[in-house]
Coordinates of C-alpha atoms and ligand atoms in Angstrom, one line a residue:
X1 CA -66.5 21.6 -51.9
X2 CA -68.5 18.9 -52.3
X3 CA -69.7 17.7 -55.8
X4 CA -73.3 19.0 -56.0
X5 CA -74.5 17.4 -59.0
X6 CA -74.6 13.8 -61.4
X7 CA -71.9 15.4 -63.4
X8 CA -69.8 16.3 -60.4
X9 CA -70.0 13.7 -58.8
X10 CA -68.9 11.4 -62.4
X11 CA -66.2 13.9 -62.7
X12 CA -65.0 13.3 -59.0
X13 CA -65.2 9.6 -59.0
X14 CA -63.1 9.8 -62.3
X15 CA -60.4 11.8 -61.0
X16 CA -59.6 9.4 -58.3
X17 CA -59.1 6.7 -61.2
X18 CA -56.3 8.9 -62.5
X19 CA -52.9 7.2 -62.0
X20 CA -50.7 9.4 -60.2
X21 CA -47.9 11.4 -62.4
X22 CA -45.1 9.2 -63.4
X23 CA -41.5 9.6 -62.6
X24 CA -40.8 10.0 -65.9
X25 CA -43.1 12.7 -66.0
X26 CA -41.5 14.4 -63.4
X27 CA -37.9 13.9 -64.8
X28 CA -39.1 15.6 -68.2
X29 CA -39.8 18.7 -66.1
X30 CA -36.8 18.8 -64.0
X31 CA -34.9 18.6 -67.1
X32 CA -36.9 21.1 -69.1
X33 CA -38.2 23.3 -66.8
X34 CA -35.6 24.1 -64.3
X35 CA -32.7 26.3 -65.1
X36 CA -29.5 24.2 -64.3
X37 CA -27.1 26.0 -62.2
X38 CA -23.1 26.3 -61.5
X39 CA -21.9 27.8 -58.9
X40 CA -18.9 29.5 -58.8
X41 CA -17.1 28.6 -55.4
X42 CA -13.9 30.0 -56.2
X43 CA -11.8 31.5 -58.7
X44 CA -10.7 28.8 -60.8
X45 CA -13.7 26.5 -59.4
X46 CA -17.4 25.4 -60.3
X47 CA -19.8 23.5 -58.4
X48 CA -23.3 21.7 -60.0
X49 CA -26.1 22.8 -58.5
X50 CA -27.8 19.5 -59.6
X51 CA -25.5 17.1 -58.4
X52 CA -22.8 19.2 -56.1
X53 CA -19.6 18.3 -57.5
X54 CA -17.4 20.5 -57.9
X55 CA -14.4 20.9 -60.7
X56 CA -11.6 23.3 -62.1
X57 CA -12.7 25.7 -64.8
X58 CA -10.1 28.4 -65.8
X59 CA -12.2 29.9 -68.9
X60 CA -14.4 32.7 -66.2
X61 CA -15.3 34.6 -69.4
X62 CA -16.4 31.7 -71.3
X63 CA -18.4 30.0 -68.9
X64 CA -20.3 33.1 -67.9
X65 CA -21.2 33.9 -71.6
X66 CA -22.2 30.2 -73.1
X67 CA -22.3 28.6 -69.5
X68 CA -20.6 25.4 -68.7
X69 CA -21.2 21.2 -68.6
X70 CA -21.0 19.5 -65.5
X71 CA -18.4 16.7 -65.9
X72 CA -20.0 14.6 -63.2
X73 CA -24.0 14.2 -64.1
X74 CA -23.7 15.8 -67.7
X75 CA -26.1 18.6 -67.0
X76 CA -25.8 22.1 -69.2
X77 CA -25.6 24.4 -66.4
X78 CA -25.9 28.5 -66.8
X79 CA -23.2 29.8 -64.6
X80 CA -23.8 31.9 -61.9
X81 CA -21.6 34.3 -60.5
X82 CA -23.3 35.8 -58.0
X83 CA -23.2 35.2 -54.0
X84 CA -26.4 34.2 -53.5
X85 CA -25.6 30.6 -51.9
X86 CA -29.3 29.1 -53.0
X87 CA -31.0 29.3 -55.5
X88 CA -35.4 28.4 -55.6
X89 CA -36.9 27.7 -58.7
X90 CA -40.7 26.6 -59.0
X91 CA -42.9 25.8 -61.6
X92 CA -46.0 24.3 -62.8
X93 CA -46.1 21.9 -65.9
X94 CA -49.0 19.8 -67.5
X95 CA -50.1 16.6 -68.2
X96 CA -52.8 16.5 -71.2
X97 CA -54.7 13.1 -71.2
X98 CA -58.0 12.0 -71.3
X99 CA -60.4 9.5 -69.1
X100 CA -63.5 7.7 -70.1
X101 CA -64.9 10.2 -73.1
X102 CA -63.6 13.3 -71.1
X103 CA -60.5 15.6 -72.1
X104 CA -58.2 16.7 -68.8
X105 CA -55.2 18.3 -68.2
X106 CA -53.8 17.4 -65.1
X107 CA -51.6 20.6 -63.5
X108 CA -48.4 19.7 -61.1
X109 CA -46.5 21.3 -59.3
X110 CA -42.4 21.5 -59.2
X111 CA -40.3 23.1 -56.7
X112 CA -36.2 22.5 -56.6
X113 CA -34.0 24.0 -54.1
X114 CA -30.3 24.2 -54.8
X115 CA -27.6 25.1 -52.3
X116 CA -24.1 25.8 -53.0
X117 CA -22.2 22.3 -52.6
X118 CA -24.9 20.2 -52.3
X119 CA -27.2 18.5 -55.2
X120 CA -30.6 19.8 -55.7
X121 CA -33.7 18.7 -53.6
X122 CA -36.7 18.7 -55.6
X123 CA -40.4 18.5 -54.7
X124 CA -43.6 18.1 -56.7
X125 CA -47.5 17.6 -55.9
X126 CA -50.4 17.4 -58.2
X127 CA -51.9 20.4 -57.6
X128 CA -55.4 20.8 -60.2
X129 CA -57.4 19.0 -62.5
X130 CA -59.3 20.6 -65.8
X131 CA -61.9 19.1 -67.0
X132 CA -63.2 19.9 -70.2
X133 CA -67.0 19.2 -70.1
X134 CA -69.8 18.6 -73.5
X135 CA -71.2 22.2 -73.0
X136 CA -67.6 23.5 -73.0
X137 CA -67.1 24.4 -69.5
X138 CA -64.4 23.2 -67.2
X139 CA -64.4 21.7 -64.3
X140 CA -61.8 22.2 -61.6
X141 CA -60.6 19.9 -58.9
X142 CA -57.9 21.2 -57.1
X143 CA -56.1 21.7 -53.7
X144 CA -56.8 24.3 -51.4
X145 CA -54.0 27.1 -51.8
X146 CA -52.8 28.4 -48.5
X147 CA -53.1 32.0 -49.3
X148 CA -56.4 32.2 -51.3
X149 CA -55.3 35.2 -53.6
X150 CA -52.3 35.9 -55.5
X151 CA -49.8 33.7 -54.7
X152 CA -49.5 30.8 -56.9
X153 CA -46.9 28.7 -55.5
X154 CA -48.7 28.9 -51.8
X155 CA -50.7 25.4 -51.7
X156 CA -51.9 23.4 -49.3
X157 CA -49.9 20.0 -50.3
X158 CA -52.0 17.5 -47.8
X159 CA -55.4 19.3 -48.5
X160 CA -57.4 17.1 -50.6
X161 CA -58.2 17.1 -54.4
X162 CA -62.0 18.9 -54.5
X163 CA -63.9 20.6 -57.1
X164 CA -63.4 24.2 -56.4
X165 CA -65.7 27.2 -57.8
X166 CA -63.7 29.0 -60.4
X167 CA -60.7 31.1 -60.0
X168 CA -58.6 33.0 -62.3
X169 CA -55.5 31.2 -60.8
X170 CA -56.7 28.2 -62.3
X171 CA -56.1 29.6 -66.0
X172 CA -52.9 31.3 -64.9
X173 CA -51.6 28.0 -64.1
X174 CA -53.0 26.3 -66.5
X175 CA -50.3 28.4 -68.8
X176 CA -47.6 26.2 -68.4
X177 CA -45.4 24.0 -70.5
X178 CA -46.7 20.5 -71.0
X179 CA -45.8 17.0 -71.2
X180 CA -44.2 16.2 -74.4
X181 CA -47.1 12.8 -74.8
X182 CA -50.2 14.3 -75.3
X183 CA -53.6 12.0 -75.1
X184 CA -56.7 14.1 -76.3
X185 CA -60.1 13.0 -78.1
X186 CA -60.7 11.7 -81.3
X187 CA -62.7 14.9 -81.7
X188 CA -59.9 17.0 -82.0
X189 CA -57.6 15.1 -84.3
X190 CA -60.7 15.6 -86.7
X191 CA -61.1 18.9 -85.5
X192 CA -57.0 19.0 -86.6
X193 CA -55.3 18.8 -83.9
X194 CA -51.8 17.4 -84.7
X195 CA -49.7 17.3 -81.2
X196 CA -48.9 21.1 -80.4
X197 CA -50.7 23.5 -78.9
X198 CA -48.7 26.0 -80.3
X199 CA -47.6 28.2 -77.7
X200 CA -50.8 28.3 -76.6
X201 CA -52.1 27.3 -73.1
X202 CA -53.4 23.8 -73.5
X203 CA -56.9 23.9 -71.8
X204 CA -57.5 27.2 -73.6
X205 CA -56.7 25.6 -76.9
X206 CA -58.4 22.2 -76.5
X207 CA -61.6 24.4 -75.6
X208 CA -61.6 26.9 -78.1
X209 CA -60.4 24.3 -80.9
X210 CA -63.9 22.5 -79.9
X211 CA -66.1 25.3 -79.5
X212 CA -64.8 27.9 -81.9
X213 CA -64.7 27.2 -86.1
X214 CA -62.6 29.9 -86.6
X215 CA -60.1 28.3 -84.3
X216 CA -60.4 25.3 -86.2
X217 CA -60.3 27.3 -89.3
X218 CA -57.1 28.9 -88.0
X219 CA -55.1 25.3 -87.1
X220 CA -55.9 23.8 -90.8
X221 CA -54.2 27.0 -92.3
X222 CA -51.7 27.1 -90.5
X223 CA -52.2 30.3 -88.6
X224 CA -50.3 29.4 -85.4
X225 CA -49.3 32.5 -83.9
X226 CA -52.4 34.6 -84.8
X227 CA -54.5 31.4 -83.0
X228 CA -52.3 31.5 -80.2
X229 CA -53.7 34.5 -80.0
X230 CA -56.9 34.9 -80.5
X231 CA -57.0 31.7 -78.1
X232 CA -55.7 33.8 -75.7
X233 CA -57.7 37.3 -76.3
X234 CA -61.1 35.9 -77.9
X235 CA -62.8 38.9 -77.5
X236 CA -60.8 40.3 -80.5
X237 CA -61.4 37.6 -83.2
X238 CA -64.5 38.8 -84.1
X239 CA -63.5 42.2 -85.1
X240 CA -60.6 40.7 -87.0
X241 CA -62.1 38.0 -88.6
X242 CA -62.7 39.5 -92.3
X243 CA -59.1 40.2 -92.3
X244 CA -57.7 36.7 -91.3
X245 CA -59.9 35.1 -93.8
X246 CA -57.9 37.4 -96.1
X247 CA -54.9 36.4 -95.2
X248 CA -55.7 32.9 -95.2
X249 CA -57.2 33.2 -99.0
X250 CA -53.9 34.8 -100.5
X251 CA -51.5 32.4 -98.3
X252 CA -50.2 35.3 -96.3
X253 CA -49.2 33.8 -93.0
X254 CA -49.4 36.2 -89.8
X255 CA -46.0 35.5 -88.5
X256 CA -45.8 38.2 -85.5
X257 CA -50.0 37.9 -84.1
X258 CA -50.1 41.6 -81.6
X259 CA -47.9 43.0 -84.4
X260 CA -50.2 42.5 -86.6
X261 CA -53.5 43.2 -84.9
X262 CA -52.1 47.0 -83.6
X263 CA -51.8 47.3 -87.7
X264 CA -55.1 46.1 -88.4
X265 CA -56.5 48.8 -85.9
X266 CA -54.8 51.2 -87.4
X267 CA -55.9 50.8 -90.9
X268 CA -59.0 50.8 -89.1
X269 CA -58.7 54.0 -87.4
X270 CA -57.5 55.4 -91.2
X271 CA -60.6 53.9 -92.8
X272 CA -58.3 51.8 -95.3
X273 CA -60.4 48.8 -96.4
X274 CA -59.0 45.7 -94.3
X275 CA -60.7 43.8 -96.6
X276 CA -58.2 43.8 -98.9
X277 CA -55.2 42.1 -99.5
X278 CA -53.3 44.7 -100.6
X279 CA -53.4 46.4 -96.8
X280 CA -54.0 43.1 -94.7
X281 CA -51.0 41.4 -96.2
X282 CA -48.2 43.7 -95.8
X283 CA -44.9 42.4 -97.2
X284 CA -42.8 44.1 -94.7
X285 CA -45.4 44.0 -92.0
X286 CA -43.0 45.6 -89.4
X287 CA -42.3 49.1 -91.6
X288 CA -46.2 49.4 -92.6
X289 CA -46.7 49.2 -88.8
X290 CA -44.2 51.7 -88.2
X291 CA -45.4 54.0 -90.5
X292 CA -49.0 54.0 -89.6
X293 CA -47.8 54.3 -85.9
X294 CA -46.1 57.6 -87.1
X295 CA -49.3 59.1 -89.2
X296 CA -51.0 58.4 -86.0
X297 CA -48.7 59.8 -83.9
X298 CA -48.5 63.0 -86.3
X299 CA -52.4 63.4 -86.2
X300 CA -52.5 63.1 -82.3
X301 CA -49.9 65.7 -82.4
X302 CA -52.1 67.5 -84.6
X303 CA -55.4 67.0 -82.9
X304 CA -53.7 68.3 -79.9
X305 CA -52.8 71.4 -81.4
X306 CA -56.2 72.2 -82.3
X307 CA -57.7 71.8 -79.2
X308 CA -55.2 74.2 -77.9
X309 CA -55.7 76.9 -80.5
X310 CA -59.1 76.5 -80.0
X311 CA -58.6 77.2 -76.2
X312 CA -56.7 79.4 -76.9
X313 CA -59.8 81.3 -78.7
X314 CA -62.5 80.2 -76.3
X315 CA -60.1 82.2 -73.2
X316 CA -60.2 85.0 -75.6
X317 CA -63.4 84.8 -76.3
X318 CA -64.7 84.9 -72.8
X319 CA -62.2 87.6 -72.1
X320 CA -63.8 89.8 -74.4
X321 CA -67.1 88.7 -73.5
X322 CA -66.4 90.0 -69.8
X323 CA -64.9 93.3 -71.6
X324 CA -68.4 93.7 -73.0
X325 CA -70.3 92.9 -69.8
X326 CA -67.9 95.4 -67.5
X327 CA -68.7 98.1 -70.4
X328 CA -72.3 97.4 -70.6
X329 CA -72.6 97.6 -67.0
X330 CA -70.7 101.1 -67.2
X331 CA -72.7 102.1 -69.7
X332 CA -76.2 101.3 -67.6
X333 CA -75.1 102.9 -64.6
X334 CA -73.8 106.2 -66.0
X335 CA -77.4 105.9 -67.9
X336 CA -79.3 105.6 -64.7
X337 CA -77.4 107.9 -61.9
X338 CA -74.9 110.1 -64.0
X339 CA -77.6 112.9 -62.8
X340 CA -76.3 112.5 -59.4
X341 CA -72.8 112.5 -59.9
X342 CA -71.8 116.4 -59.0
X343 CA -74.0 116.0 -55.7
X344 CA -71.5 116.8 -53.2
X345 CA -72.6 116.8 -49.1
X346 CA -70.0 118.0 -47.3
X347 CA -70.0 119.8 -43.2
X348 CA -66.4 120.6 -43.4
X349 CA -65.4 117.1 -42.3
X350 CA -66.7 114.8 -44.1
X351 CA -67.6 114.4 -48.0
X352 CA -70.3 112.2 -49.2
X353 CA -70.8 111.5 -52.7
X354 CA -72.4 109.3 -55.3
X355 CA -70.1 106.4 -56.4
X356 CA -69.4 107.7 -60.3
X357 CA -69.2 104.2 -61.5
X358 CA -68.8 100.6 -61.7
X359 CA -65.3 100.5 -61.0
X360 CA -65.6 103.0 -58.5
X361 CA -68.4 100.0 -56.3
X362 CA -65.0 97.4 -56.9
X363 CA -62.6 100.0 -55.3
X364 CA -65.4 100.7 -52.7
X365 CA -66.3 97.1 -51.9
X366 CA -62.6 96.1 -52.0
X367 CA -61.2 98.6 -49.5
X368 CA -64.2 98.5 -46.8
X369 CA -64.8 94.5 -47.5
X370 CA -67.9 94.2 -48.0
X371 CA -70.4 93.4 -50.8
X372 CA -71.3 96.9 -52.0
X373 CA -69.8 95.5 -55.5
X374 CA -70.6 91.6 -55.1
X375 CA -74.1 91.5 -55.0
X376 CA -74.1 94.4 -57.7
X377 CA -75.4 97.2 -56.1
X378 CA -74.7 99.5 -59.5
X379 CA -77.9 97.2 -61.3
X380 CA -80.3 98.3 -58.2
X381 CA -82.3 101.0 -59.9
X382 CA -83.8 102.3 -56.7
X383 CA -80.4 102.7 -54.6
X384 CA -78.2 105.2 -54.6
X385 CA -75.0 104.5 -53.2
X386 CA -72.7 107.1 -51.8
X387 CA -69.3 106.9 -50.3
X388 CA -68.6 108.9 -47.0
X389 CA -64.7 110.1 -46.8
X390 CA -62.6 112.4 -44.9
X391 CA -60.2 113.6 -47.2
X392 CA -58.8 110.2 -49.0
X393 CA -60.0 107.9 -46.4
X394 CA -63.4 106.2 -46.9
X395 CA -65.4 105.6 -43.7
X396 CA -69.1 104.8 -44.4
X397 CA -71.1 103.3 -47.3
X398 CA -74.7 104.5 -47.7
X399 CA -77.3 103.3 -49.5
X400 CA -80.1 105.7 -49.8
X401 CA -83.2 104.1 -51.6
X402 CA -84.9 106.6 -54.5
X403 CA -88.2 105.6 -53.3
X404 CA -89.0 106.0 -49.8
X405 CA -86.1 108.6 -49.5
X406 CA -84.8 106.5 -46.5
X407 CA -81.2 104.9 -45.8
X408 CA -81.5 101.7 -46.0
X409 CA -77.7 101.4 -44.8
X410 CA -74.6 103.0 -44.0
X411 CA -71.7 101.1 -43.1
X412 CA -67.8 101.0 -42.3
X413 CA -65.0 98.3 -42.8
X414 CA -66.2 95.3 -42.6
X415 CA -69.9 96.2 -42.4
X416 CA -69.2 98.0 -39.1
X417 CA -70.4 101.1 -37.8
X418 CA -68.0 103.9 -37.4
X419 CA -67.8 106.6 -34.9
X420 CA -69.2 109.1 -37.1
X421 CA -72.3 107.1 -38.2
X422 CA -75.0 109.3 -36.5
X423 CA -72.7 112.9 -38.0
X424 CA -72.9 111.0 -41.7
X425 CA -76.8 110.0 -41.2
X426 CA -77.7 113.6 -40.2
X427 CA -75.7 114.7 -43.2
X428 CA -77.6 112.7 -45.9
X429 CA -81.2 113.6 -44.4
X430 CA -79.9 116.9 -44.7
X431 CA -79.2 116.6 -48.3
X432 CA -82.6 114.7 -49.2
X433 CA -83.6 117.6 -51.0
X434 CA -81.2 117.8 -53.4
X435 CA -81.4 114.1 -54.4
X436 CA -85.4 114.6 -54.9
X437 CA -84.3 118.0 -56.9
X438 CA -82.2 115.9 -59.3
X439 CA -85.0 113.1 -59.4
X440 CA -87.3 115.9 -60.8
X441 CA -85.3 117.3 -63.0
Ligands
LIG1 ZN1 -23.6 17.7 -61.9

């Protein structure tokens, strides 16, 4: 990308100022970075996967646990026993400095590749640029990476250093161990910065300790590990503020940062007043912890036994509810047709008769499948439904409607019509009569 603006442009011109990263840069990270390695060739035998040689070591036990020294370069080496003949390691360390007014940290690169027998090779490249700006934000100059996403360690090493729009794998980066000498602004050593970042990540830290007081507030006390972490999780200072100011009045230092935040959000969740000293500043921080974490875990328990008692009631509830409503509709239906209940057409064949009740529609509608019962025929003041059977076997529904005296339907399984539709038609109109009778009556 090209630089698009005055400041840009300044910051781009500056970065090619830089001197490039000293060797003895480099050999500080190879030394602190890097896991040294010995390989074990044979039984009895070790070789340095820094420098290749290879010597007698008969203590396997001992070397495994406490690892071993390498007789010929004088490295600590972590023995390994596996087969694995190479062994990659790569990392990123920084270089905090500053050029012409403006803090950077400077991000390399360092890749070494150790086979079995042979020293190490080792590779590094500058690889991005921070640079804090007056209004707080950074600007990055960096390589292009090969793969644009996740990978880290994919860069393109001849692509040149550019600005580059923001990307989270900038900060991830940026995380890294840095270069013991540390040049930053005269701000910041008023602002009391002393040398360490304090586990921190070091552009994160030089940017909060500028723009954020409480950061500042935090270093002068002598908060480390609760500004480590609120310089890595911001959004949570503010909630937690009241409490570390606290903790900073009555000398209480936070020792173990997420340890003690969870706690704070549990007194919280108890309403106990973080405000004061007597809950903020635990002496054994770890049991008070533990103990809220099991009063939390007992109400959850709690809360979730309620909820399924009062299920529990609520599927009872509604059980009963439908009770009611299958009575009720009993009820209404006996109420509106029990008067035709003992009407009985019958040629010697078949039988017609009123359905008697509400269950009797369910039966009906289940066995012929259709939606006699469904679309609650037994609420339809005006029908009057009869079943048609020859002896147990049901082979027509009618509807007869109570005010035009017609049928409206009369059907088999499946809404069909059966062979004896006309025989069961004739049969009803035969019957009208007695219907109006009862109608009357
Ligand atoms: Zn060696």
């Amino acid at each position: 990308m090209k630089p698009r603006n005055a400041q840009q442009k300044q910051i781009m011109a500056l970065s090619k100022r830089l001197k490039p990263i000293t060797e003895k840069q480099v050999a500080w990270a190879y030394n602190h970075c890097f896991e040294h390695i010995a390989y074990r060739t044979a039984k009895n035998t070790l070789t340095c996967g820094d420098c290749g040689h290879t010597w007698k070591s008969p203590t396997t036990l001992v070397d495994t646990i406490c690892g071993s020294t390498c007789p010929h370069c004088g490295k600590e080496l972590k023995v390994n026993n596996t087969r694995s003949r190479t062994f990659k390691q790569c990392y990123y360390f920084c270089v905090v400095t500053t050029c012409k007014g403006f803090q950077v940290v400077r991000i390399v690169m360092i890749k070494s590749t150790s086979k079995k027998g042979n020293a190490a090779t080792y590779f590094y490249r500058e690889v991005a640029q921070r640079w804090i700006m007056p209004d707080g934000k950074v600007i990055t100059i960096a390589r292009l990476r090969a793969m644009a996403f996740v990978y880290a360690d994919l860069w393109s090493f001849d692509s040149p250093m550019e600005i580059r729009p923001h990307h989270d794998i900038y900060d991830i980066i940026s995380n890294c161990e840095h270069y013991p000498r540390v040049r930053v602004l005269s701000i910041y050593k008023r602002n009391g910065f002393k040398g360490s970042f304090h586990n921190a990540s070091p552009i994160k830290f030089l940017q909060s300790l500028l723009f954020d007081s409480k950061i500042e507030t935090l270093l002068k006390a002598g908060q480390h590990t609760i500004l480590s972490h609120f310089v890595h999780n911001p959004y949570t200072l503010g909630s937690k503020w009241n409490s570390v100011k606290i903790c900073i009045r009555n000398g209480y230092i936070i020792k173990d940062a997420s340890l003690w935040c969870d706690y704070i959000d549990l007194l919280k969740h108890f309403h106990k007043d973080t405000q004061n000293a007597k809950f903020v500043c635990p002496t054994d921080l770890r049991a008070e912890h533990d103990r809220l974490v099991a009063m939390r875990n007992r109400q959850r328990e709690r809360q979730q036994r309620e909820r399924e008692r009062r299920r529990e009631i609520e599927e009872q509830e509604a059980e009963r509810k439908k009770l009611e409503q299958m009575q009720e509709n009993e009820r209404l239906y006996a109420e509106m047709k029990s008067k035709f209940f003992d009407l009985v057409f019958s040629d010697g064949v078949l039988r017609i008769q009123v359905l008697q009740s509400v269950q009797e529609f369910y039966e009906e509608g289940k066995a012929m499948r259709h939606c006699v019962f469904t679309n609650d025929y037994f609420k339809k003041k005006d029908s009057l439904v009869f079943s048609a059977r020859i002896g147990d076997e049901r082979i027509e529904t009618i509807e007869l409607s109570l005010e035009t005296m017609q049928i409206v339907q009369s059907r088999g399984v499946c809404n069909e019509y059966t062979r004896y539709h006309n025989q069961i038609i004739n049969l009803v109109k035969q019957n009208i009569r007695r219907v109006q009778q009862r109608m009357s009556a």
